[in-house]
Short mmCIF file of N, CA and C in Angstrom, two decimals:
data_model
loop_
_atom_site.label_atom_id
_atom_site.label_comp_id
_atom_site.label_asym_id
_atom_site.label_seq_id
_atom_site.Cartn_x
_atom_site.Cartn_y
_atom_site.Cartn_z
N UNK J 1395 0.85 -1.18 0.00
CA UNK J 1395 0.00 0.00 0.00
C UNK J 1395 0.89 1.23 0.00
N UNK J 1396 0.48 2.14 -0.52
CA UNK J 1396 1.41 3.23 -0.63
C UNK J 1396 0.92 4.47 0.32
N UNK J 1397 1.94 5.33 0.50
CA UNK J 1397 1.29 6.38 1.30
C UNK J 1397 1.48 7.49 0.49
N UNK J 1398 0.63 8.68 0.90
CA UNK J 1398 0.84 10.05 0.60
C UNK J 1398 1.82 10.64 0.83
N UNK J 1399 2.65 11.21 -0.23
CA UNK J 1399 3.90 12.34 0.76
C UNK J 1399 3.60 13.52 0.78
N UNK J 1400 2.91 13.94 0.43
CA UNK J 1400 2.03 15.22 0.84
C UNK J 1400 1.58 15.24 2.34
N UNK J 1401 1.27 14.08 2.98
CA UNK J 1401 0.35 13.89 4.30
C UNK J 1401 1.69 14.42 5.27
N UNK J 1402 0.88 15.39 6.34
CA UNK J 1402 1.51 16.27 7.04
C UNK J 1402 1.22 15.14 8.52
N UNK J 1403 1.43 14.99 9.28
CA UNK J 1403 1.37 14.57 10.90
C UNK J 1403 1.17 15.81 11.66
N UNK J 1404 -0.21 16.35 12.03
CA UNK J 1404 -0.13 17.50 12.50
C UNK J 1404 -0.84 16.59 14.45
N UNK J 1405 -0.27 16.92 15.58
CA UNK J 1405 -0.56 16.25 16.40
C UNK J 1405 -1.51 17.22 17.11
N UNK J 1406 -2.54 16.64 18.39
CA UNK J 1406 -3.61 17.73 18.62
C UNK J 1406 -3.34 18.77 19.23
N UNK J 1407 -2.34 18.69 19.70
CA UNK J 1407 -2.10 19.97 20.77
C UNK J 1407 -1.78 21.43 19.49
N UNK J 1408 -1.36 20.92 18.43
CA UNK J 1408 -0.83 21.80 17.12
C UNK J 1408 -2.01 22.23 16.77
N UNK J 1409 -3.10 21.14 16.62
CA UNK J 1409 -3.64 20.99 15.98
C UNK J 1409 -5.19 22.19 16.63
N UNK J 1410 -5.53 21.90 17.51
CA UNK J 1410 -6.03 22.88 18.66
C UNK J 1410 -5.86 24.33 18.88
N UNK J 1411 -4.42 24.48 18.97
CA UNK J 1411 -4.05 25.50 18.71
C UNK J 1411 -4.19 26.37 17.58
N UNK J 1412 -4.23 25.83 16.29
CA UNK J 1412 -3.85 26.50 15.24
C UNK J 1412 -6.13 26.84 15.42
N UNK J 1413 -6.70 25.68 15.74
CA UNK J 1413 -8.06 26.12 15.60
C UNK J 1413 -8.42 27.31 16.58
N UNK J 1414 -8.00 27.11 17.65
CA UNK J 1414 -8.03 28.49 18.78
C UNK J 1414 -7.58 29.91 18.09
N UNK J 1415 -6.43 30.07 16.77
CA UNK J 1415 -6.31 30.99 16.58
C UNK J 1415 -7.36 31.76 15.67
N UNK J 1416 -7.61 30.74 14.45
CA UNK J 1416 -8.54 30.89 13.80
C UNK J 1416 -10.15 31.54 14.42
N UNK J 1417 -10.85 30.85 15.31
CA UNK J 1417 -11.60 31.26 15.82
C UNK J 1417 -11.21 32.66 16.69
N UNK J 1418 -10.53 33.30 17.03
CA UNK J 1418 -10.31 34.22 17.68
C UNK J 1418 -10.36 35.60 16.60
N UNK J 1419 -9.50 34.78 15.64
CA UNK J 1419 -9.50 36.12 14.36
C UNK J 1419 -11.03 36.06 13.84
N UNK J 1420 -11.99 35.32 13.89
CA UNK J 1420 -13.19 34.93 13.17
C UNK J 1420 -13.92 36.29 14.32
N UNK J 1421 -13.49 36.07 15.62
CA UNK J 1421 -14.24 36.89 16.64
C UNK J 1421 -13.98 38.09 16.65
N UNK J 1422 -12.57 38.42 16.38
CA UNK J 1422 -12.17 39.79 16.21
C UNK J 1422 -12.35 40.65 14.59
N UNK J 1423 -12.51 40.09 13.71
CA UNK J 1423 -13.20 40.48 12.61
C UNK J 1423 -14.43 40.62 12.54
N UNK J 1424 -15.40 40.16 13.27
CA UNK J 1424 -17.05 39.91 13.21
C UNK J 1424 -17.42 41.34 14.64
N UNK J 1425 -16.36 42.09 14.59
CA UNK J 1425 -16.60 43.22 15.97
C UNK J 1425 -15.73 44.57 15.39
N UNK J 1426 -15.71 44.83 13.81
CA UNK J 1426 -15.15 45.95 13.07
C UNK J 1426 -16.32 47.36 13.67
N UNK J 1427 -15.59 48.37 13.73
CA UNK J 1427 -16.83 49.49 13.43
C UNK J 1427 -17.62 49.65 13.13
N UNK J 1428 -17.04 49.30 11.24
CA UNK J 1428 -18.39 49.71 10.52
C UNK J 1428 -19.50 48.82 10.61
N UNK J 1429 -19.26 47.47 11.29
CA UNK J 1429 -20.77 46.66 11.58
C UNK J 1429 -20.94 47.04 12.71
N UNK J 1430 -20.06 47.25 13.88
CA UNK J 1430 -20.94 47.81 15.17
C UNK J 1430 -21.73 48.84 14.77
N UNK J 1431 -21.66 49.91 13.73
CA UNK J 1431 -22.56 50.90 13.90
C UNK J 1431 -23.53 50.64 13.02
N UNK J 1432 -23.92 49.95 12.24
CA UNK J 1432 -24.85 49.26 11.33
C UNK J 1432 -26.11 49.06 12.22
N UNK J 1433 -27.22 49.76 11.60
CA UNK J 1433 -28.39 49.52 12.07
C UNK J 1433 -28.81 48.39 12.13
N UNK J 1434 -29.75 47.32 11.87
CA UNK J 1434 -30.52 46.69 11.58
C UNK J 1434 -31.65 47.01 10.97
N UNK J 1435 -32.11 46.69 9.91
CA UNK J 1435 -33.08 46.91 8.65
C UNK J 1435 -33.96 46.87 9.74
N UNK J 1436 -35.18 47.35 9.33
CA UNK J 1436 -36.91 47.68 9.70
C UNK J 1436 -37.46 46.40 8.69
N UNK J 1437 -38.25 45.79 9.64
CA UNK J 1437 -39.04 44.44 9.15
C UNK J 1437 -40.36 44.70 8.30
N UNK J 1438 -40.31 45.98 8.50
CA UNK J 1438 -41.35 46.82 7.46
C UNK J 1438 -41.38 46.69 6.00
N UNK J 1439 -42.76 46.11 5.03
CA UNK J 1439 -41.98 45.21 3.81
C UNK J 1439 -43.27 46.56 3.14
N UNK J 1440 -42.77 47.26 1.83
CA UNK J 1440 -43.55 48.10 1.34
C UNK J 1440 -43.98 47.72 0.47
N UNK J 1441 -45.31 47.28 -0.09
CA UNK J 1441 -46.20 47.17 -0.85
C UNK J 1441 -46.91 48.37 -1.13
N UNK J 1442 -47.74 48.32 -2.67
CA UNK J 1442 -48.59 48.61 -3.46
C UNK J 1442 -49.19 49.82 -2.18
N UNK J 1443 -49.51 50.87 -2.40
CA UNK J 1443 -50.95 51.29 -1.22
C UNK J 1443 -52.02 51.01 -1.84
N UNK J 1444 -52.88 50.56 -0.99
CA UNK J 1444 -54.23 50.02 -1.49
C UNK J 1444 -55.34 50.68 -0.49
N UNK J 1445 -56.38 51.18 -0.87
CA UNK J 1445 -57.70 50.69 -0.11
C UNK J 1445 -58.29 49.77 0.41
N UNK J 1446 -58.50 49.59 1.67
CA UNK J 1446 -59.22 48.35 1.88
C UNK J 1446 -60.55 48.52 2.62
N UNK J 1447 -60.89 49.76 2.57
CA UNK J 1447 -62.46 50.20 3.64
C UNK J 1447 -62.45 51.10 4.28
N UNK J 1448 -63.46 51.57 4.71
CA UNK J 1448 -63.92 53.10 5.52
C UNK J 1448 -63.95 52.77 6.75
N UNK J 1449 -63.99 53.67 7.47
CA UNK J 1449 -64.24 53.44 8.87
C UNK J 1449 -65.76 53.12 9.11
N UNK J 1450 -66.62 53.38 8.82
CA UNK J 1450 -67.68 53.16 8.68
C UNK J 1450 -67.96 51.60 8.25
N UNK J 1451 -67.58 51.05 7.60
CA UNK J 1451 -67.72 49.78 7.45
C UNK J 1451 -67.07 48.44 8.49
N UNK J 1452 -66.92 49.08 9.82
CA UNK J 1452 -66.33 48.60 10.78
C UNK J 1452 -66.91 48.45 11.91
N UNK J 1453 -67.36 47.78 12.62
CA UNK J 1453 -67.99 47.24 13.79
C UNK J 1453 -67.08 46.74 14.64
N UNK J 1454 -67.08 47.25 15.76
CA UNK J 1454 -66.27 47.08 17.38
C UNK J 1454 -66.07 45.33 17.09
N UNK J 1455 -65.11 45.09 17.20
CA UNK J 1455 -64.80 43.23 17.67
C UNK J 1455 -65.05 42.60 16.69
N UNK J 1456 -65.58 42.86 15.65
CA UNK J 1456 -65.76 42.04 14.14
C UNK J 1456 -65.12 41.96 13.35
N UNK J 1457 -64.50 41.12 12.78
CA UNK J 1457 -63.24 41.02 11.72
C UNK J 1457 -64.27 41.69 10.45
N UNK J 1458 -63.29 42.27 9.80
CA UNK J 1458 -63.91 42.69 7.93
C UNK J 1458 -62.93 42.07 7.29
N UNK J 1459 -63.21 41.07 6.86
CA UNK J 1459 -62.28 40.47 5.28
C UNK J 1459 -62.08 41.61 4.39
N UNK J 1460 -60.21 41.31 4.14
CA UNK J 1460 -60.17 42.33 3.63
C UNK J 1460 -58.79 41.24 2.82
N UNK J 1461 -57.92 41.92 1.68
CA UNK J 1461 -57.22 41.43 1.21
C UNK J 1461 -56.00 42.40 0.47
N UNK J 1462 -54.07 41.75 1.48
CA UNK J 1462 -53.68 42.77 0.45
C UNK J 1462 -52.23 42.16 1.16
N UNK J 1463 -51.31 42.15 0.04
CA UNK J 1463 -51.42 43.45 -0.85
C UNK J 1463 -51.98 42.76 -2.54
N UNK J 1464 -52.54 41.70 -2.46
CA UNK J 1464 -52.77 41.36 -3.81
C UNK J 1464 -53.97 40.49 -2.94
N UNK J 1465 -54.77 40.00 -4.20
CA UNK J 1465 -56.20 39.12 -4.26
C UNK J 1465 -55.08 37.72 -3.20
N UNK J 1466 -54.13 37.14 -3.28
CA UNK J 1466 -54.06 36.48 -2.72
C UNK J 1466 -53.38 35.97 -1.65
N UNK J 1467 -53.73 36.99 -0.89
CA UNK J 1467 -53.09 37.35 0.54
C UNK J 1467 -54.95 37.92 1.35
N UNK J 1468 -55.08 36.53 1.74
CA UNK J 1468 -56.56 37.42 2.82
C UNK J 1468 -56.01 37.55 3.83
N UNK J 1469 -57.02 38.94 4.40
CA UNK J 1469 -56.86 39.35 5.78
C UNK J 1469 -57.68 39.69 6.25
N UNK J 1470 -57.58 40.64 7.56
CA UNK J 1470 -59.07 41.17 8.45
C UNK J 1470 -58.54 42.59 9.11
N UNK J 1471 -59.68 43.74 8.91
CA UNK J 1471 -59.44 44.58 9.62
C UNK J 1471 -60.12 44.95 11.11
N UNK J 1472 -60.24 45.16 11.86
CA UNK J 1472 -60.49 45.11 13.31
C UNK J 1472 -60.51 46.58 13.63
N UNK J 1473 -61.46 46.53 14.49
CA UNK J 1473 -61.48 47.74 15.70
C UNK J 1473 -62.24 47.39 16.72
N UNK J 1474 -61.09 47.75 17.50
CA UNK J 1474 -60.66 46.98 18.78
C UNK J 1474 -61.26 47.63 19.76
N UNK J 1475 -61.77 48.97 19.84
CA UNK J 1475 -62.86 49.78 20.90
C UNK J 1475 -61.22 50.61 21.61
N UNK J 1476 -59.95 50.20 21.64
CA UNK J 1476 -58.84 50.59 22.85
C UNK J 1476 -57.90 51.40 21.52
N UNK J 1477 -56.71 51.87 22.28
CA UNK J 1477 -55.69 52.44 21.42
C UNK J 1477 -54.70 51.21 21.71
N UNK J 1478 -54.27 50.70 20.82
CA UNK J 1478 -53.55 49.56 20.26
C UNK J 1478 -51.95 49.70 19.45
N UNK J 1479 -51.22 49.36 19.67
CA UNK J 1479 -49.47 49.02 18.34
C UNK J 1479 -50.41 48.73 17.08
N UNK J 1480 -49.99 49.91 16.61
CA UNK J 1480 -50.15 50.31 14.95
C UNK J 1480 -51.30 50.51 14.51
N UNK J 1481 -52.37 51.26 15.81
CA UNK J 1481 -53.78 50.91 15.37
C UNK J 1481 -53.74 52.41 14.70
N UNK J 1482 -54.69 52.54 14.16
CA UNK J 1482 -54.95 54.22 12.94
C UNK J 1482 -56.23 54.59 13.53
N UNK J 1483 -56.98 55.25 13.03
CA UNK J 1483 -58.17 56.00 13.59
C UNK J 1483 -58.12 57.46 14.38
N UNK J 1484 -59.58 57.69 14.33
CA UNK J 1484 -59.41 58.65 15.76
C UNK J 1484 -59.27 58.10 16.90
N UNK J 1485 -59.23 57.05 17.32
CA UNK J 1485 -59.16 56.12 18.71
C UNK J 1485 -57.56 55.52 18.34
N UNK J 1486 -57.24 55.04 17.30
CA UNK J 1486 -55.74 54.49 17.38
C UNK J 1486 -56.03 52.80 17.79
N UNK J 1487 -57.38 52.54 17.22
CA UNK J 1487 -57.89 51.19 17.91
C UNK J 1487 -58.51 50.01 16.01
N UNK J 1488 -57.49 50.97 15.32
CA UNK J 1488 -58.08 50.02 13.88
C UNK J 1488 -56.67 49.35 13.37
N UNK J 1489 -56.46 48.13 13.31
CA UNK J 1489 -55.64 47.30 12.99
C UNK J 1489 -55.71 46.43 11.90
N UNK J 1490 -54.64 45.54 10.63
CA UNK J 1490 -54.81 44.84 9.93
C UNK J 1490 -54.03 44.09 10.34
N UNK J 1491 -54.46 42.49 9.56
CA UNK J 1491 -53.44 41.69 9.89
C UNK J 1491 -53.81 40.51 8.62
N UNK J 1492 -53.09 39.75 8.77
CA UNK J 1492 -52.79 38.67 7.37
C UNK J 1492 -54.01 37.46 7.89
N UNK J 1493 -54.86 36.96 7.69
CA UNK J 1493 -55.51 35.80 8.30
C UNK J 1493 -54.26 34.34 7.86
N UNK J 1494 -53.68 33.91 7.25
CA UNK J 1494 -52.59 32.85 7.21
C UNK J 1494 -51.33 32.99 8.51
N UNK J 1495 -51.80 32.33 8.59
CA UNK J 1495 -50.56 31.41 9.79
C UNK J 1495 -49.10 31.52 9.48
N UNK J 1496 -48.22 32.52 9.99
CA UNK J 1496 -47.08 32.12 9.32
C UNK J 1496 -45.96 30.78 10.08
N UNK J 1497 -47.03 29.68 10.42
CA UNK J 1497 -45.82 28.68 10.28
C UNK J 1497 -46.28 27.65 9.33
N UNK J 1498 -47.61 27.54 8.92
CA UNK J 1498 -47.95 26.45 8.07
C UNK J 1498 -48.92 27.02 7.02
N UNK J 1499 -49.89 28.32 6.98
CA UNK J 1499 -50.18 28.52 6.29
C UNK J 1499 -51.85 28.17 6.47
N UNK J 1500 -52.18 27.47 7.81
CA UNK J 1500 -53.66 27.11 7.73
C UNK J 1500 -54.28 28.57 8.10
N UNK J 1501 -55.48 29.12 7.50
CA UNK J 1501 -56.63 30.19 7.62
C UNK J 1501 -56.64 30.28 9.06
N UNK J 1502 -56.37 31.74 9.58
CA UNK J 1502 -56.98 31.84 11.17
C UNK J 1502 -57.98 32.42 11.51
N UNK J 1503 -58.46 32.13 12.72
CA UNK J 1503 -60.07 32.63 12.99
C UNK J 1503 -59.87 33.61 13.89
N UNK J 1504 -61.00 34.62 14.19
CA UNK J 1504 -60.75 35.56 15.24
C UNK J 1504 -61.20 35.18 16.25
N UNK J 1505 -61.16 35.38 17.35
CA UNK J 1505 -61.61 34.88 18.72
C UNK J 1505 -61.89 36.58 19.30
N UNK J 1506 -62.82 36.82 19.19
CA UNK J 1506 -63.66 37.85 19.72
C UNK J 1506 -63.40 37.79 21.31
N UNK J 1507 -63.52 36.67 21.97
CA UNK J 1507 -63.54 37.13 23.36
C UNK J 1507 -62.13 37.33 24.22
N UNK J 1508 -61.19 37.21 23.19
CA UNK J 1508 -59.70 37.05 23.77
C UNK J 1508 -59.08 38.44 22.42
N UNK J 1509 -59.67 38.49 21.66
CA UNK J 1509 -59.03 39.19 20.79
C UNK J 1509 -57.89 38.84 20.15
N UNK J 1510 -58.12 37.37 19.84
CA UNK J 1510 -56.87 36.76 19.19
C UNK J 1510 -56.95 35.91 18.02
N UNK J 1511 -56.10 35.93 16.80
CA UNK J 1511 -55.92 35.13 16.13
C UNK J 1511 -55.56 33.50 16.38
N UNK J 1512 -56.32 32.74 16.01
CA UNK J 1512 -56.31 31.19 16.09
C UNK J 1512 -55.82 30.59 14.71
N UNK J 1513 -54.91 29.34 15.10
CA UNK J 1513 -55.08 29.14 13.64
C UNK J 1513 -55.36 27.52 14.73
N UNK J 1514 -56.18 26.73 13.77
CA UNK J 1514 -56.51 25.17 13.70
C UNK J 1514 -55.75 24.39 13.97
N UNK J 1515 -54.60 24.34 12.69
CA UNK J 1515 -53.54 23.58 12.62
C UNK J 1515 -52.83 23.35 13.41
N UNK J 1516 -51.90 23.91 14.48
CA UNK J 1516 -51.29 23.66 15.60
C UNK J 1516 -50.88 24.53 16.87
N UNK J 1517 -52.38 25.37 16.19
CA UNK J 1517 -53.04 26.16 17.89
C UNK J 1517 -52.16 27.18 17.87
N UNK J 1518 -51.51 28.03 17.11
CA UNK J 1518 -50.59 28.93 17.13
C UNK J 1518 -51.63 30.12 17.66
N UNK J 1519 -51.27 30.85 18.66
CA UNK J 1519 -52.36 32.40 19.09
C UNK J 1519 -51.71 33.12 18.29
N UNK J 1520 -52.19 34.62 18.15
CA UNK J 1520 -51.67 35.88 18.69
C UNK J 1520 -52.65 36.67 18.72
N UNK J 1521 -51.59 37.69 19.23
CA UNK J 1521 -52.68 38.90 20.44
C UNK J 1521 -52.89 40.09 18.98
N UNK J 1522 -54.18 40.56 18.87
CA UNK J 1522 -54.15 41.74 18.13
C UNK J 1522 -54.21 42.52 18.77
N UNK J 1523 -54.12 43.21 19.89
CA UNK J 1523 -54.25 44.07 21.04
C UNK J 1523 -52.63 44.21 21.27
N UNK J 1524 -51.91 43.41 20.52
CA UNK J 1524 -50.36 43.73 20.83
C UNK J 1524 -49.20 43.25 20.00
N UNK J 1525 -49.93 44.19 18.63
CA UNK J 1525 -49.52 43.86 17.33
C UNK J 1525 -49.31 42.92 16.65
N UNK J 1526 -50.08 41.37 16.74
CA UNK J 1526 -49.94 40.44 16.71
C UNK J 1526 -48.77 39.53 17.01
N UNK J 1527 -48.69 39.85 17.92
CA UNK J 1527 -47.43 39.49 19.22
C UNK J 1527 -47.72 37.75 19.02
N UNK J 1528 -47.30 36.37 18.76
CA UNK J 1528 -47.08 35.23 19.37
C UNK J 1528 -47.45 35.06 20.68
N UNK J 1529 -48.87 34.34 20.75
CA UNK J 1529 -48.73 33.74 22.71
C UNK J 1529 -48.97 32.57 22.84
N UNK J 1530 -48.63 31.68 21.49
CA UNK J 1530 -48.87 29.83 21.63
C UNK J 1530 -48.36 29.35 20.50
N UNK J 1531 -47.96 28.41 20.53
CA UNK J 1531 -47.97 28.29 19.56
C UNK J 1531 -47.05 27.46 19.08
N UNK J 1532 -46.70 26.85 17.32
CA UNK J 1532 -45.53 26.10 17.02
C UNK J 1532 -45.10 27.72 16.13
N UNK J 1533 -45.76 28.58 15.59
CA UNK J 1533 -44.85 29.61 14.86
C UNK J 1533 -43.76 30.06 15.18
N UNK J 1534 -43.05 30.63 14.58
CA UNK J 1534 -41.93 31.30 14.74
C UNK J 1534 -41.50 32.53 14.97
N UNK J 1535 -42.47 33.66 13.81
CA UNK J 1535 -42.70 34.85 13.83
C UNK J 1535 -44.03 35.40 14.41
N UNK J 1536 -44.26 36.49 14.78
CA UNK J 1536 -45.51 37.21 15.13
C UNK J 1536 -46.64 37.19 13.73
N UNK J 1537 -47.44 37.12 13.79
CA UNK J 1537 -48.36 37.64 12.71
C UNK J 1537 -48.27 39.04 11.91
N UNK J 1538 -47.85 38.91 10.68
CA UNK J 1538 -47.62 39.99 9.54
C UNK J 1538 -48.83 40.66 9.95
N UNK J 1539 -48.31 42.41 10.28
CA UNK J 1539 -49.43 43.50 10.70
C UNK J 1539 -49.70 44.56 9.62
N UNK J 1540 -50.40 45.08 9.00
CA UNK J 1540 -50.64 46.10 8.02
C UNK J 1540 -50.27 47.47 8.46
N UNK J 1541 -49.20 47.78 7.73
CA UNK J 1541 -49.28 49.31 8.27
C UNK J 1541 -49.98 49.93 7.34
N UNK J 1542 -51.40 50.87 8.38
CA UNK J 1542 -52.29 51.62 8.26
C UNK J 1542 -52.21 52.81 8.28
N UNK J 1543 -53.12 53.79 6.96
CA UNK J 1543 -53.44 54.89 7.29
C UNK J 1543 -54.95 55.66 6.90
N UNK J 1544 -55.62 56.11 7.89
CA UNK J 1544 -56.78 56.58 7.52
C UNK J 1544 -56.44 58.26 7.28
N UNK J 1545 -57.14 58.15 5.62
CA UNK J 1545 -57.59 59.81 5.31
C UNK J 1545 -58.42 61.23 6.16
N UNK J 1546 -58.60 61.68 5.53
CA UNK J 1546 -59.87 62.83 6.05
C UNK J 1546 -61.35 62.36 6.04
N UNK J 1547 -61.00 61.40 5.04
CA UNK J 1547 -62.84 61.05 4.28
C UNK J 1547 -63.03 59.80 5.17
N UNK J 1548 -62.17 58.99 5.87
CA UNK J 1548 -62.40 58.24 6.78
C UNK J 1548 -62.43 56.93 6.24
N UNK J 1549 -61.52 56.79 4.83
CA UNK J 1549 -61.02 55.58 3.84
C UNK J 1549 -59.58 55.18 4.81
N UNK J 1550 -59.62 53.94 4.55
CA UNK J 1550 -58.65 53.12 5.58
C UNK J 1550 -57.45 52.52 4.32
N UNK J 1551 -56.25 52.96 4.22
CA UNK J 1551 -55.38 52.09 3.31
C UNK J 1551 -54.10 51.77 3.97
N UNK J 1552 -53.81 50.24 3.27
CA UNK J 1552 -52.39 49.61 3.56
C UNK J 1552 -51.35 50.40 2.77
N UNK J 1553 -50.18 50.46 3.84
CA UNK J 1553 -49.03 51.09 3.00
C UNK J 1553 -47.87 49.91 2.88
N UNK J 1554 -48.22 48.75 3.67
CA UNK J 1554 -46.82 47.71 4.07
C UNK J 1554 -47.01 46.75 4.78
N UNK J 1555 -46.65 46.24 5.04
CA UNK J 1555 -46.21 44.97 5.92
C UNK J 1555 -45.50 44.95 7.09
N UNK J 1556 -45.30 44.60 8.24
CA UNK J 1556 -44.16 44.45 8.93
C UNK J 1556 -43.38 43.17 9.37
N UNK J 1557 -44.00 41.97 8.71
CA UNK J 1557 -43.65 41.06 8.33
C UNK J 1557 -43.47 40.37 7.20
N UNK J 1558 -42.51 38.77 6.95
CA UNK J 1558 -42.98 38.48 5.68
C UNK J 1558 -44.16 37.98 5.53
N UNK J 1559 -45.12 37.76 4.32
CA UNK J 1559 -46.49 36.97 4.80
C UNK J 1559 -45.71 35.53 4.44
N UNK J 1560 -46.35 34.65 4.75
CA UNK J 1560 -46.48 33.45 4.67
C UNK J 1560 -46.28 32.88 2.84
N UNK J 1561 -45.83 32.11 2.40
CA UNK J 1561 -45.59 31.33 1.20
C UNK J 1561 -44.90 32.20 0.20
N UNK J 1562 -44.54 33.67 0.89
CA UNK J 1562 -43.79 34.65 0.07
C UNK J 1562 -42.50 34.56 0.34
N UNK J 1563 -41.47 33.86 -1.03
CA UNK J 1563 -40.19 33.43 -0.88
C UNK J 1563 -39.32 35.42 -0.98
N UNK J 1564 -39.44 35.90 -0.81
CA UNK J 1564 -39.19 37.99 -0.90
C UNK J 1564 -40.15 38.52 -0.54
N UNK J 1565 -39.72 39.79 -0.18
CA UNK J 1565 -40.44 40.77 0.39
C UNK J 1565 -41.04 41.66 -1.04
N UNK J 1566 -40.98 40.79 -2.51
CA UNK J 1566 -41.12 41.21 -3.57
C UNK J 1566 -42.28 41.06 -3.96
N UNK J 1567 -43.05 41.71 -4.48
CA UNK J 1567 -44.19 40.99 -5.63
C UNK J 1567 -43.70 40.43 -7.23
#
């Protein structure tokens, strides 16, 4: 059988060492300036502005099917009676949110007496009273929230996202 003469005998204590240095330079490069002062991006994803309803077409605790930023993305708009994270209105109590689940994608229901999104599939909550915050669940992320703005005339439109939605491989259309 023949051997390699290329093959080095490096023994562990060498061998350890030389990895201890490596990792140290890996640590001291990954702590430069210009990334310490680097923000972190806004999870805020900008879509299309759209219309999605008046204030008037809104009832205290009742979801309104609504859909956006395209036909196939449903959602629900809410007013919540309180001032709420990211709510619009004259109260600050009108919120959107994605009805899909972002860990599997099953349809969620509203739960009126908790004020929370349900989804079926594996019981994932969240709170719309606190920007669709995660409070069960197998998900990962919070529930994608609509950033809202109501006019003078009391028309309600999406400007964005603050999540990704669900089965969207980019924050692209």
């Amino acid at each position: 059988m023949s051997r390699c003469d290329r093959m080095v005998d490096v023994g562990r204590r060498r061998f350890m060492s030389g990895a201890g240095l490596a990792a140290a330079g890996v640590a001291v490069s990954s702590i430069t300036p210009s990334s310490a002062q680097a923000a972190p991006a806004a999870a805020r994803v900008d879509y299309p502005v759209n219309r999605l309803a008046n204030v008037k077409d809104l009832k205290p605790n009742e979801p309104l099917n609504v859909s956006y930023p395209d036909a196939n993305a449903p959602g629900v708009l809410l007013k919540l009676g309180k001032q709420v994270p990211g709510g619009v209105g004259a109260e600050g109590d009108i919120v959107g949110f994605t009805t899909i689940c972002p860990h599997k994608g099953f349809t969620l229901n509203y739960g009126a007496g908790d004020r929370t999104m349900n989804c079926p599939g594996h019981y994932s909550r969240f709170d719309c009273e606190a920007g669709g915050q995660q409070i069960w669940g197998q998900a990962t992320q919070n529930l994608p929230q609509y950033v809202l703005r109501v006019d003078d005339k009391g028309d309600i439109y999406a400007e964005g996202v603050d999540e990704l939605l669900y089965g969207r491989l980019s924050n692209v259309l």
